[in-house]
Coordinates of C-alpha atoms in Angstrom, one line a residue:
Chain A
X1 CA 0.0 0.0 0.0
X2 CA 1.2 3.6 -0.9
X3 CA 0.4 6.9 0.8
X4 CA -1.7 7.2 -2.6
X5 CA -3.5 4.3 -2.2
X6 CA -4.1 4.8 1.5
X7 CA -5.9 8.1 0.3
X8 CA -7.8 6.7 -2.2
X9 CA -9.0 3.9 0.2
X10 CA -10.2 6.9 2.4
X11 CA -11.8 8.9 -0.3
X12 CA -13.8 5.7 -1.1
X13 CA -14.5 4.6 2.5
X14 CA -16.4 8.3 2.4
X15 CA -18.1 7.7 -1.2
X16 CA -19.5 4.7 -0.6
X17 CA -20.9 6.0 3.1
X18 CA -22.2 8.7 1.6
X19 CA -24.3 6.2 -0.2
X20 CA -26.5 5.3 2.7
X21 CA -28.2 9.2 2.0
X22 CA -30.1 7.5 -0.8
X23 CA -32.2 5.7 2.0
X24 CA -32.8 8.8 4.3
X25 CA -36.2 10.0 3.7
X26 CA -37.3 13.2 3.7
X27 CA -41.2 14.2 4.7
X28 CA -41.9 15.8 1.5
X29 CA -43.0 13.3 -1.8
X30 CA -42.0 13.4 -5.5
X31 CA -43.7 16.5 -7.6
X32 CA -45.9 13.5 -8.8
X33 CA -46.6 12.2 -5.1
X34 CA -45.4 8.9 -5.6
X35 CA -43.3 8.0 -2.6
X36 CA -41.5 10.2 -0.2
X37 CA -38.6 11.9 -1.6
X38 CA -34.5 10.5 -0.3
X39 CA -32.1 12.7 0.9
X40 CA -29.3 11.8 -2.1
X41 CA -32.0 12.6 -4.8
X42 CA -33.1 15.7 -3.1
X43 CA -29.4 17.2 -3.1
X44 CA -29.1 16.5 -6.8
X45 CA -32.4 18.6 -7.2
X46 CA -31.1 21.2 -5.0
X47 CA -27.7 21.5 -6.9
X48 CA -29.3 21.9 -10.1
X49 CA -31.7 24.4 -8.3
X50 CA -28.5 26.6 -7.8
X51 CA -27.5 26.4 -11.5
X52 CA -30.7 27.1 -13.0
X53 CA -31.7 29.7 -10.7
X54 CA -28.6 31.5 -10.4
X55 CA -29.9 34.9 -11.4
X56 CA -32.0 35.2 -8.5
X57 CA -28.6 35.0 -6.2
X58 CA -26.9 38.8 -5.1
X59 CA -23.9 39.7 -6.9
X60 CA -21.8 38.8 -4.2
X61 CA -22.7 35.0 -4.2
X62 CA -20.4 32.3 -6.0
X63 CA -22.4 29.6 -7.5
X64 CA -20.2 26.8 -7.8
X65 CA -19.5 27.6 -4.1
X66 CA -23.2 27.0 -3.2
X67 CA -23.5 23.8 -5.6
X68 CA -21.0 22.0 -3.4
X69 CA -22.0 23.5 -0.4
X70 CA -26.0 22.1 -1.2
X71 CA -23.9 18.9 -2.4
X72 CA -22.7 18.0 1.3
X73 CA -25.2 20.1 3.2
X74 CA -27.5 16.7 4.3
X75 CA -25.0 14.6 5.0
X76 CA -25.1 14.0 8.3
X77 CA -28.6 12.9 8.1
X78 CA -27.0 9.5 7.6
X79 CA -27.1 9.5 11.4
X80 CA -29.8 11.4 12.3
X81 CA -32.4 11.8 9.9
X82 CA -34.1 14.3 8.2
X83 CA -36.1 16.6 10.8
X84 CA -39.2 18.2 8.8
X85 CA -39.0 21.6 9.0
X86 CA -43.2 21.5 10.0
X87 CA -42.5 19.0 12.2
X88 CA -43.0 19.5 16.5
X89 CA -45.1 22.6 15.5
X90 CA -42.0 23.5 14.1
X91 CA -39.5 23.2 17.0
X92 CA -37.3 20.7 16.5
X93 CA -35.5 21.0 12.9
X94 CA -33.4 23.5 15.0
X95 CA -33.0 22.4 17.7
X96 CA -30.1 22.3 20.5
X97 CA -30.7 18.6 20.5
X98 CA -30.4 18.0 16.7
X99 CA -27.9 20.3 16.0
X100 CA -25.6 18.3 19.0
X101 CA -26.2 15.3 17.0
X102 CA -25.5 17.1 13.4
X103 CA -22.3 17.8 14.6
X104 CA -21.3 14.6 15.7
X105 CA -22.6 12.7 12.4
X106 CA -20.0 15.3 10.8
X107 CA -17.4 14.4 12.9
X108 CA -18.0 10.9 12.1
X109 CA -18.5 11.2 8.4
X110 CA -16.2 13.6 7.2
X111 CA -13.7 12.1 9.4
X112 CA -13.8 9.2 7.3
X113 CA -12.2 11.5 4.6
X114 CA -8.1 12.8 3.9
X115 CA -7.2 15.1 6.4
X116 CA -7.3 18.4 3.6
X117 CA -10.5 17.1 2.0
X118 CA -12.2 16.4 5.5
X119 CA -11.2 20.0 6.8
X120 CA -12.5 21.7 3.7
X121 CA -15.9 19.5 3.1
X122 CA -16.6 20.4 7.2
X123 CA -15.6 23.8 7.2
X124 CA -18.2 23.9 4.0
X125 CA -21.4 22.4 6.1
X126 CA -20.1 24.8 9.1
X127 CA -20.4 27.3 6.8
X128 CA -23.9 26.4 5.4
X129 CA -25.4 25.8 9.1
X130 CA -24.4 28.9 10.3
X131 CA -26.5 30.6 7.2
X132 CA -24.0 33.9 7.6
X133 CA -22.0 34.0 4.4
X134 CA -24.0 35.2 1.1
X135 CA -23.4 31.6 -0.3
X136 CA -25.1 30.0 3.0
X137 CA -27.2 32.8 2.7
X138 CA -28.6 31.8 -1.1
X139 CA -28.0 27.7 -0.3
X140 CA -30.5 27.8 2.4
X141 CA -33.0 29.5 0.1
X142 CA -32.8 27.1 -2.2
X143 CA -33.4 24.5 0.5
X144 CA -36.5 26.1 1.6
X145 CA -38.4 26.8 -2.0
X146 CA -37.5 23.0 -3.5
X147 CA -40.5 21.8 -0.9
X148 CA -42.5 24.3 -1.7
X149 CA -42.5 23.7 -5.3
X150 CA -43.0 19.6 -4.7
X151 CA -45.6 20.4 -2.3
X152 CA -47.6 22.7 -4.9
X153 CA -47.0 20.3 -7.6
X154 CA -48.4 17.1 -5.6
X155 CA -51.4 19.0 -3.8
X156 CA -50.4 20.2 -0.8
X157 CA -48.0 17.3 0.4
X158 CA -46.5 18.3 3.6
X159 CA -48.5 21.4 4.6
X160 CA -51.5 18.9 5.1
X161 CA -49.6 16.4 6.8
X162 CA -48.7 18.5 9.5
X163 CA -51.8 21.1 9.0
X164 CA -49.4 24.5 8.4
X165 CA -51.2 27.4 7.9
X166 CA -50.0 30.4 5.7
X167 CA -48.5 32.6 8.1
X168 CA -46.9 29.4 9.7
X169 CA -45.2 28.5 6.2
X170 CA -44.6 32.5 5.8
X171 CA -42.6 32.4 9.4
X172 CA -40.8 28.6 8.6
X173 CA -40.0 29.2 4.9
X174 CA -40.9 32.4 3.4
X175 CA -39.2 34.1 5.7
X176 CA -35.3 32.3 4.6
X177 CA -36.2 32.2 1.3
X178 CA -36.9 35.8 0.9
X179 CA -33.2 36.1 2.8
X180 CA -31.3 34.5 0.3
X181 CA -33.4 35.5 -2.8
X182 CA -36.4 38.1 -2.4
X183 CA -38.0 37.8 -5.9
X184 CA -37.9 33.9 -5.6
X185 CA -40.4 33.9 -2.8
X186 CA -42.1 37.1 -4.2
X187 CA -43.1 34.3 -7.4
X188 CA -43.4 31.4 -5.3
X189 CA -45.8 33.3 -2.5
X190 CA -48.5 34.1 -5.3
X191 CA -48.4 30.5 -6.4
X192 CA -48.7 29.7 -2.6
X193 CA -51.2 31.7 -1.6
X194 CA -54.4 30.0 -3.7
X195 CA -53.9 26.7 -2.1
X196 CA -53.8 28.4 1.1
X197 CA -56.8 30.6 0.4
X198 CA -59.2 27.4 -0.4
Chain B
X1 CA -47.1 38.5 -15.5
X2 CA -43.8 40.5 -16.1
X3 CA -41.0 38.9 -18.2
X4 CA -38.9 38.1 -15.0
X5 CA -42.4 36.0 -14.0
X6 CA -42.4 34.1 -17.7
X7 CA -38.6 33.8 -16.7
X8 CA -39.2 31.6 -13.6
X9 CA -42.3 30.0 -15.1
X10 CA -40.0 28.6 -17.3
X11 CA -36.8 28.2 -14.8
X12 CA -39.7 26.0 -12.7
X13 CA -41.5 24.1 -15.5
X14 CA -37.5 22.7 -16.3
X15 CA -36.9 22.1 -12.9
X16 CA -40.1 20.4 -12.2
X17 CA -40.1 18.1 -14.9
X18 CA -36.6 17.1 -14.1
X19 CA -37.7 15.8 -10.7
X20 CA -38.8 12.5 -13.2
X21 CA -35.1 12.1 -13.3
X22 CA -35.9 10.4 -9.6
X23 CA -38.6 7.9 -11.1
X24 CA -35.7 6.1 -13.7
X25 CA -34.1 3.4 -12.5
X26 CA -30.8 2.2 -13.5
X27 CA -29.6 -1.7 -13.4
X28 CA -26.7 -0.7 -11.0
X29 CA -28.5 -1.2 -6.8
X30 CA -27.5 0.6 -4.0
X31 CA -24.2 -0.4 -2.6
X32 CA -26.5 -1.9 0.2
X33 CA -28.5 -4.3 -2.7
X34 CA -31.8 -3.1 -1.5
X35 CA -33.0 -1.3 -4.3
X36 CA -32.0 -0.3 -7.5
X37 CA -30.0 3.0 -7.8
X38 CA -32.2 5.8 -9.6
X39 CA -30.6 8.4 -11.8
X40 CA -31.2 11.3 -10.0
X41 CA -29.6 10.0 -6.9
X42 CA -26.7 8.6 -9.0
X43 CA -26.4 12.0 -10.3
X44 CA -26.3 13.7 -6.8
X45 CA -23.3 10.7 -5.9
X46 CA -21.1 11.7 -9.2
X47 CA -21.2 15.1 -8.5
X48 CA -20.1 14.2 -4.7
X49 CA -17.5 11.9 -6.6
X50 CA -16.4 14.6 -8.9
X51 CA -15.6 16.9 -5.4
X52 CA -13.6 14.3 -3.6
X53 CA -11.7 13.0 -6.3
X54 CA -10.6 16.1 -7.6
X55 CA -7.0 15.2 -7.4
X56 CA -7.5 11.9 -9.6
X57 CA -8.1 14.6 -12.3
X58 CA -5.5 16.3 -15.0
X59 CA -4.3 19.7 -14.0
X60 CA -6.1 21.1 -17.4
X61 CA -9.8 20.1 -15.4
X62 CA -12.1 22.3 -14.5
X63 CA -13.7 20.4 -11.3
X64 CA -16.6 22.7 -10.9
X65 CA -17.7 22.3 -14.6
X66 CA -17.5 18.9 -14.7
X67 CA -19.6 19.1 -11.1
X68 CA -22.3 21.0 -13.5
X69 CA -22.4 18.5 -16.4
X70 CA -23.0 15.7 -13.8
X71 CA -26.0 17.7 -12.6
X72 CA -27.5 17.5 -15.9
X73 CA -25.8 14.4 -17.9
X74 CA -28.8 12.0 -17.5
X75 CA -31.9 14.5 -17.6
X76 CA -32.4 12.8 -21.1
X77 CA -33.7 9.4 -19.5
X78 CA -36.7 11.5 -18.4
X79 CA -37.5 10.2 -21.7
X80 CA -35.3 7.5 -22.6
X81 CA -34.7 5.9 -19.7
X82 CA -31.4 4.0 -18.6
X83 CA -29.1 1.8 -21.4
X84 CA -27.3 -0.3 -19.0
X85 CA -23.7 -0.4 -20.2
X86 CA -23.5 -4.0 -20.1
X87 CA -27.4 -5.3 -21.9
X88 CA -27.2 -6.0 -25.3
X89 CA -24.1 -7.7 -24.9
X90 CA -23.0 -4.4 -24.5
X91 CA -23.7 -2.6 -27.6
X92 CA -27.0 -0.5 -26.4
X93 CA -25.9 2.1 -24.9
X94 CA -24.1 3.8 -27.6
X95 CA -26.2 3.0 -30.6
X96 CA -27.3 5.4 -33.2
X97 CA -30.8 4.8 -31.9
X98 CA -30.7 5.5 -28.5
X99 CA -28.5 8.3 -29.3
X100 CA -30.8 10.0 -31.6
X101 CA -33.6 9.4 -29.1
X102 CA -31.3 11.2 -26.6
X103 CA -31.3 14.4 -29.3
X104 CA -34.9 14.9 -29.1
X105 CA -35.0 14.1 -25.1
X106 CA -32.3 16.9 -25.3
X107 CA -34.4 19.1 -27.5
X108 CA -37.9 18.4 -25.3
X109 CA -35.8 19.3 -22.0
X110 CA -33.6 21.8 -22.5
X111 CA -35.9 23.9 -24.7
X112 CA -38.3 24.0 -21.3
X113 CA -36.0 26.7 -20.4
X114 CA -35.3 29.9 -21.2
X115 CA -33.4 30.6 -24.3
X116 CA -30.1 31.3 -22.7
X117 CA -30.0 28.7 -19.9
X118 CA -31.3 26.2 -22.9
X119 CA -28.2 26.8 -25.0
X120 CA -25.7 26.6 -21.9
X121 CA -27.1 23.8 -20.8
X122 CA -27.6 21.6 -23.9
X123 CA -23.8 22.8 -25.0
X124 CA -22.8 21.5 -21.6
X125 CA -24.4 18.5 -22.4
X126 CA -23.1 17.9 -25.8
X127 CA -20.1 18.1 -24.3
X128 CA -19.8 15.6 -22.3
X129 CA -21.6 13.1 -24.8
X130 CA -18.6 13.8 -27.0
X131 CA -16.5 13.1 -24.4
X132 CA -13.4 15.1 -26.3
X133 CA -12.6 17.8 -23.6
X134 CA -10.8 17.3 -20.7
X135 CA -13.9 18.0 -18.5
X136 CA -15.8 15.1 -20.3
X137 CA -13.2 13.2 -20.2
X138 CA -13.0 13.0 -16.4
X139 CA -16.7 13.1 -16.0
X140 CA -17.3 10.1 -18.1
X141 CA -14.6 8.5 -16.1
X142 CA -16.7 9.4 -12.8
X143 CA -19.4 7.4 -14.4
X144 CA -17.9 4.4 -15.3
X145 CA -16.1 4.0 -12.1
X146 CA -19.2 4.8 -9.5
X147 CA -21.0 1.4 -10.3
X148 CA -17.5 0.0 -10.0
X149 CA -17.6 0.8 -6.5
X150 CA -21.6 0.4 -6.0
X151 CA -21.3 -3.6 -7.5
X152 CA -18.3 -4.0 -5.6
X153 CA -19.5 -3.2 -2.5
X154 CA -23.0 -5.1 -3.1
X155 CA -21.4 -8.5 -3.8
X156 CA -21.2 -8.0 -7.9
X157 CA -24.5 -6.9 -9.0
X158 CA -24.8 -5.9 -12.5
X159 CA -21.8 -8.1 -13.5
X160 CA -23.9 -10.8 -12.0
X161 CA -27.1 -9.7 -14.0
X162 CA -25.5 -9.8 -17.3
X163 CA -22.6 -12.4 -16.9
X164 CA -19.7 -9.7 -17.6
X165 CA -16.3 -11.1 -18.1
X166 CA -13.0 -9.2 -16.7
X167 CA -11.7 -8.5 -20.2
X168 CA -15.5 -7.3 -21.0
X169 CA -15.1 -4.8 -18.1
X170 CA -11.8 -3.7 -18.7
X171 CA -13.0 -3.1 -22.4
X172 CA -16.6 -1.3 -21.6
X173 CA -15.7 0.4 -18.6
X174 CA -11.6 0.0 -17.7
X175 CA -10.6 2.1 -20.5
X176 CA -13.0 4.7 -20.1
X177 CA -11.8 5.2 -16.4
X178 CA -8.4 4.6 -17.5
X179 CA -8.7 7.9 -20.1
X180 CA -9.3 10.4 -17.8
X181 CA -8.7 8.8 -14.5
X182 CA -5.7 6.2 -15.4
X183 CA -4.4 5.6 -10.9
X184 CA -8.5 5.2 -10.5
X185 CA -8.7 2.7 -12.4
X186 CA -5.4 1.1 -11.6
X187 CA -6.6 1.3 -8.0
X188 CA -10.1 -0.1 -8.5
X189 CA -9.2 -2.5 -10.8
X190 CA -7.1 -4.5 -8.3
X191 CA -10.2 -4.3 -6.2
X192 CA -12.1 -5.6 -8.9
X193 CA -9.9 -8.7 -9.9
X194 CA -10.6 -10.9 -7.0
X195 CA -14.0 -10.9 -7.7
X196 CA -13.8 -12.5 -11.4
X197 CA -10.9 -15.0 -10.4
X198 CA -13.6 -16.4 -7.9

């Protein structure tokens, strides 16, 4: 075994971890409502999200930045699930309790990695929890409208399971989205607001 | 409706219908053999592969271009569905047929957007189906090795499913690796050989 190979062994033993992501489901369905939608195929959504709706991002934002950073960003839900946003009345997706156990699913996974790569994928989901840096900033955005638009597409989805009301989804979601990208929710609230009207 | 509203009507009707991308199944599983692997999901892994392997690739790469064309380098099985590399004896997945079937996916999909996102994204595309720049190059090579790893990992899979050989691999899949990625494959191929000498 070489240093090289040694590194490649760790790069793999992260790849094929990062695998288990594909069986983390998320509360929200497919646009068609189908099944409930993984956490792997949600982050390929996300990612394209970035590159197809860059022009809504602030001059100041760096696209390929947030593509990786929404890439990574769910990781650690290989060891603690995905926490619905609507979920516990909408306590507990940020709570001190989750976040404790976010941050030691990233010790554990990006540890698996080379030292460089595991400092510079970490320092990457730091930088999108913390939702501080215009990249974080426009990531987090994106994370918030992609249920919105499955939810409209498949009838309501999420909002009925856990019976949100408009200024509930306004506080949750409209609220980060409109942080990141102000016309994005702007276009997505008047799509919103008929379902919540009926 | 203002011409930035037709703009996101359009950036959404895309992005909505690629959330089919989810709903096509490959022959590759999960490296866990539960399920099989869909494209979206394998999309979300190669571009994860594309961030960590960085290093495996030519100093002449661009990593976060090839990161974009893995985004968008199976949207035409929306349409078309997977070729498994290995069915037809191997000679599907490259025939004239499924490749002008991939044209008019390309045309249907890509034209959902708007004019300017359309042409950067179908050029991106091309690209990597000619496989000529250096960027293809090592994007294809992310491709071929990523079911590597998944039917490694899951006790053989698709070389089980369709009775591949070692010089059939090396042929359909080695060389491609080997192009853009020659240690990878080096590396993965003495992983692989135990498993055909059994």
């Amino acid at each position: 075994m070489t240093a090289a190979d040694d590194r490649l062994a760790a790069q793999f033993a992260f790849l094929n971890e990062a695998d288990r992501l594909k069986s983390v489901l998320r509360a929200t369905t497919l646009c068609d409502g189908s099944r409930r939608e993984n956490s792997g195929e949600h982050s390929w959504h996300l990612a394209l999200y970035a590159l197809v709706l860059a022009d809504q991002a602030g001059p100041d934002v760096r696209i390929d930045r947030v593509i990786r950073m929404l890439l990574i960003h769910d990781l650690v839900e290989i060891d603690v699930g995905d926490v619905p946003i609507h979920s516990a009345n909408g306590t507990a997706h940020a709570s001190a309790e989750t976040q404790a156990a976010e941050a030691r699913a990233a010790d554990r996974i990006f540890g698996l990695l080379p030292g460089d790569l595991r400092d510079d994928l970490r320092a990457l989901w730091e930088e999108f929890e913390a939702a501080e840096t215009p990249d974080a900033v426009f990531a987090k955005s994106l994370d918030r409208v992609q249920p919105v638009m499955a939810n409209l597409q498949s009838g309501g989805g999420t909002w009925i399971t856990y019976d949100v009301t408009l200024p509930q989804l306004d506080a949750r979601v409209g609220a980060k989205i409109a942080r990141g990208a102000p016309r994005l929710w702007d276009w997505a609230r008047q799509k919103v607001a008929p379902f919540f009207a009926a």
